[in-house]
Short mmCIF file of C-alpha atoms in Angstrom, two decimals:
data_model
loop_
_atom_site.label_atom_id
_atom_site.label_comp_id
_atom_site.label_asym_id
_atom_site.label_seq_id
_atom_site.Cartn_x
_atom_site.Cartn_y
_atom_site.Cartn_z
CA MET A 43 0.00 0.00 0.00
CA ALA A 44 2.80 2.40 0.93
CA LEU A 45 4.61 1.54 -2.30
CA ALA A 46 1.45 2.28 -4.31
CA ALA A 47 1.08 5.68 -2.62
CA LEU A 48 4.75 6.44 -3.28
CA TRP A 49 4.31 5.45 -6.94
CA LEU A 50 1.31 7.77 -7.31
CA PHE A 51 3.36 10.58 -5.76
CA VAL A 52 6.42 9.98 -7.98
CA ASN A 53 4.36 9.39 -11.12
CA GLY A 54 2.57 12.70 -10.69
CA VAL A 55 -1.02 11.55 -10.95
CA GLU A 56 -3.53 14.37 -10.66
CA LEU A 57 -5.10 14.35 -7.19
CA ALA A 58 -8.67 14.15 -8.42
CA PRO A 59 -11.01 11.17 -7.93
CA MET A 60 -11.12 9.95 -11.55
CA PRO A 61 -7.35 9.99 -12.30
CA LEU A 62 -6.61 8.41 -8.90
CA ALA A 63 -9.21 5.69 -9.49
CA GLY A 64 -7.82 5.07 -12.98
CA ALA A 65 -4.26 4.78 -11.66
CA ALA A 66 -5.39 2.45 -8.86
CA LEU A 67 -7.35 0.21 -11.25
CA SER A 68 -4.51 0.04 -13.78
CA GLY A 69 -2.12 -0.78 -10.92
CA LEU A 70 -4.39 -3.60 -9.79
CA ALA A 71 -4.79 -4.86 -13.36
CA ILE A 72 -1.01 -5.07 -13.75
CA GLY A 73 -0.02 -5.95 -10.19
CA MET A 74 -2.43 -8.79 -9.45
CA PRO A 75 -1.38 -11.04 -12.38
CA ILE A 76 2.28 -10.40 -11.58
CA ALA A 77 1.71 -11.22 -7.90
CA TYR A 78 -0.09 -14.40 -8.94
CA LEU A 79 2.73 -15.47 -11.27
CA PHE A 80 5.36 -14.94 -8.57
CA ARG A 81 3.34 -16.34 -5.64
CA ARG A 82 5.80 -19.18 -5.03
CA PHE A 83 8.38 -16.62 -3.88
CA TYR A 84 6.16 -15.47 -1.01
CA ALA A 85 6.07 -17.03 2.42
CA SER A 86 3.31 -19.60 2.77
CA ASP A 87 2.11 -18.01 5.98
CA ILE A 88 2.49 -14.39 6.98
CA ALA A 89 2.51 -13.55 10.68
CA ILE A 90 0.09 -10.64 11.03
CA GLY A 91 1.38 -9.95 14.54
CA GLY A 92 4.92 -9.55 13.21
CA LEU A 93 3.70 -7.20 10.49
CA LEU A 94 1.82 -5.07 13.00
CA ARG A 95 4.83 -4.95 15.33
CA SER A 96 7.05 -3.78 12.47
CA ILE A 97 4.87 -0.75 11.56
CA PRO A 98 6.34 1.66 14.18
CA ALA A 99 9.90 0.61 13.29
CA THR A 100 9.12 1.07 9.58
CA VAL A 101 7.76 4.58 10.16
CA ILE A 102 10.85 5.54 12.20
CA TYR A 103 13.13 3.99 9.55
CA LEU A 104 11.46 6.09 6.84
CA VAL A 105 11.71 9.27 8.93
CA LEU A 106 15.41 8.64 9.61
CA PHE A 107 16.03 7.82 5.95
CA LEU A 108 14.24 10.95 4.70
CA THR A 109 16.12 13.10 7.23
CA GLU A 110 19.45 11.66 6.08
CA LEU A 111 18.39 12.04 2.44
CA ILE A 112 17.70 15.77 2.90
CA THR A 113 20.88 16.29 4.94
CA ALA A 114 23.00 14.44 2.36
CA ASN A 115 21.48 16.46 -0.51
CA VAL A 116 22.42 19.71 1.22
CA ASP A 117 25.90 18.37 2.08
CA VAL A 118 26.68 17.25 -1.47
CA ALA A 119 25.34 20.50 -2.95
CA TYR A 120 27.48 22.49 -0.52
CA ARG A 121 30.58 20.42 -1.36
CA VAL A 122 30.00 21.04 -5.07
CA LEU A 123 29.41 24.79 -4.68
CA ALA A 124 32.10 25.48 -2.05
CA PRO A 125 35.56 24.59 -3.34
CA SER A 126 36.97 24.75 0.19
CA MET A 127 34.86 21.76 1.31
CA PRO A 128 36.90 18.56 1.17
CA ILE A 129 35.94 15.76 -1.18
CA GLU A 130 37.86 12.75 0.12
CA PRO A 131 36.29 9.67 -1.46
CA ASP A 132 37.01 6.26 -0.01
CA VAL A 133 35.57 2.76 0.07
CA ILE A 134 34.49 1.58 3.52
CA GLU A 135 33.68 -1.97 4.61
CA ILE A 136 30.60 -1.98 6.84
CA PRO A 137 29.93 -5.26 8.68
CA LEU A 138 26.24 -5.91 9.26
CA ARG A 139 24.16 -7.44 12.05
CA VAL A 140 21.17 -8.06 9.74
CA GLU A 141 21.30 -11.36 7.87
CA SER A 142 18.12 -11.71 5.80
CA ASP A 143 18.26 -10.84 2.11
CA ALA A 144 15.39 -8.36 2.45
CA ALA A 145 17.07 -6.46 5.30
CA ILE A 146 20.47 -6.36 3.57
CA THR A 147 18.86 -5.18 0.33
CA THR A 148 16.87 -2.49 2.15
CA ILE A 149 19.98 -1.09 3.81
CA ALA A 150 22.07 -1.35 0.61
CA ASN A 151 19.40 0.48 -1.39
CA SER A 152 19.00 3.14 1.30
CA ILE A 153 22.75 3.78 1.12
CA SER A 154 22.72 4.03 -2.68
CA LEU A 155 19.70 6.36 -2.68
CA THR A 156 21.47 8.75 -0.32
CA PRO A 157 23.58 11.33 -2.21
CA GLY A 158 27.30 10.99 -1.56
CA THR A 159 27.23 7.24 -0.89
CA LEU A 160 26.93 4.18 -3.09
CA THR A 161 26.79 0.51 -2.18
CA MET A 162 29.38 -1.14 -4.40
CA ASP A 163 29.29 -4.76 -3.30
CA TYR A 164 28.17 -7.24 -0.65
CA ASN A 165 30.44 -9.95 0.71
CA PRO A 166 28.28 -12.83 2.02
CA ASP A 167 31.24 -14.56 3.69
CA ARG A 168 31.95 -11.49 5.83
CA ASN A 169 28.32 -10.22 5.86
CA SER A 170 29.66 -6.80 4.90
CA LEU A 171 28.73 -4.04 2.51
CA TYR A 172 31.39 -2.10 0.63
CA VAL A 173 30.32 1.53 0.42
CA HIS A 174 31.90 4.30 -1.64
CA ALA A 175 31.49 7.62 0.16
CA ILE A 176 32.29 11.15 -0.92
CA ALA A 177 33.46 11.86 2.64
CA GLY A 178 34.95 8.42 3.17
CA ARG A 179 37.88 9.59 5.28
CA ASP A 180 35.42 10.36 8.09
CA ARG A 181 34.26 6.80 8.68
CA GLU A 182 31.99 7.61 11.63
CA LEU A 183 30.12 10.24 9.61
CA VAL A 184 29.29 7.60 6.99
CA VAL A 185 28.59 4.68 9.35
CA ALA A 186 26.42 6.47 11.97
CA PRO A 187 23.19 6.74 9.91
CA ILE A 188 23.65 3.22 8.54
CA ARG A 189 23.82 1.85 12.10
CA GLN A 190 20.58 3.69 12.92
CA TRP A 191 18.85 2.21 9.85
CA GLU A 192 20.19 -1.23 10.71
CA GLY A 193 18.82 -1.04 14.25
CA TYR A 194 15.31 -0.50 12.93
CA ALA A 195 15.79 -3.02 10.09
CA LEU A 196 16.51 -5.65 12.75
CA ARG A 197 13.04 -4.99 14.17
CA ILE A 198 11.25 -4.59 10.83
CA PHE A 199 12.50 -7.89 9.43
CA ASP A 200 12.27 -9.72 12.79
CA GLU A 201 15.95 -10.66 12.83
CA GLU A 202 17.50 -12.81 15.56
CA ARG A 203 19.92 -10.13 16.70
CA SER A 204 18.96 -7.11 18.74
CA PRO A 205 19.77 -3.46 17.97
CA THR A 206 21.81 -3.45 21.20
CA ASP A 207 24.04 -6.34 20.05
CA PRO A 208 27.60 -5.35 19.15
CA VAL A 209 28.58 -5.11 15.51
CA PRO A 210 30.34 -8.33 14.47
CA ASP A 211 34.01 -8.20 13.56
CA PRO A 212 34.35 -9.89 10.15
CA ASP A 213 38.07 -10.46 10.78
CA ALA A 214 37.55 -12.28 14.10
CA GLY A 215 36.92 -15.67 12.47
CA ASN A 216 39.61 -15.22 9.84
CA GLU A 217 42.37 -14.52 12.38
CA THR A 218 41.94 -17.89 14.05
CA ASP A 219 41.94 -19.67 10.68
CA THR A 220 45.09 -17.77 9.67
CA ASP A 221 46.78 -18.59 12.99
CA ALA A 222 45.90 -22.28 12.68
CA SER A 223 47.25 -22.50 9.13
CA ALA A 224 50.38 -20.60 10.16
CA ASP A 225 50.94 -23.10 13.01
CA THR A 226 50.53 -26.01 10.58
CA ASP A 227 52.98 -24.43 8.13
CA LEU A 228 55.47 -23.81 10.95
CA ASP A 229 55.20 -27.44 12.14
CA ALA A 230 55.72 -28.69 8.59
CA ASP A 231 58.85 -26.54 8.20
CA THR A 232 60.42 -27.71 11.47
CA ASN A 233 59.74 -31.44 10.89
CA GLY A 234 61.11 -31.84 7.40
CA GLY A 235 57.88 -31.07 5.58
CA GLU A 236 55.56 -33.28 7.69
CA PRO A 237 53.25 -31.77 10.31
CA ASP A 238 53.86 -33.41 13.69
CA GLY A 239 51.09 -35.52 15.15
CA LYS A 240 48.73 -34.89 12.29
#
């Protein structure tokens, strides 16, 4: 419903009863067959309670996103018009707490829709987004709104983690693997090429 209202707003339909009714009917005529064709991609049962619980978090997410959108527009315009403002682009890895495809996609799209930032890639092994930012040298400036969005996305998409959980360190698991392989290589070197006891 919200998406339909947004489409009417973006499409510029005249706010009179007949054009609105025509747009709504044409949307139904196109949307219903498409929804029917792709019905196997939907969950077999939808928890109404979960949907109702996610409404306040969704509203807050949208307010935070629109606030950041306006702020970022002003910031980018000011950087373009004021030569003294620094433009220090950089690519930042942002590890995520959200894990569902819908939540990751929502955050990635929110980043790309915000002027001055662009989601370049997602690494599923590290559960991290790679974000190009116009002010990338100031990591906290870029990451702060994303963490706010992620906190509400955890509630919206009913994720296992809580907004109060710490951000995972994607290198934490890799360090132990690297240390273990380094130990094995060291043992092999000291024992004539054969790891001891293995």
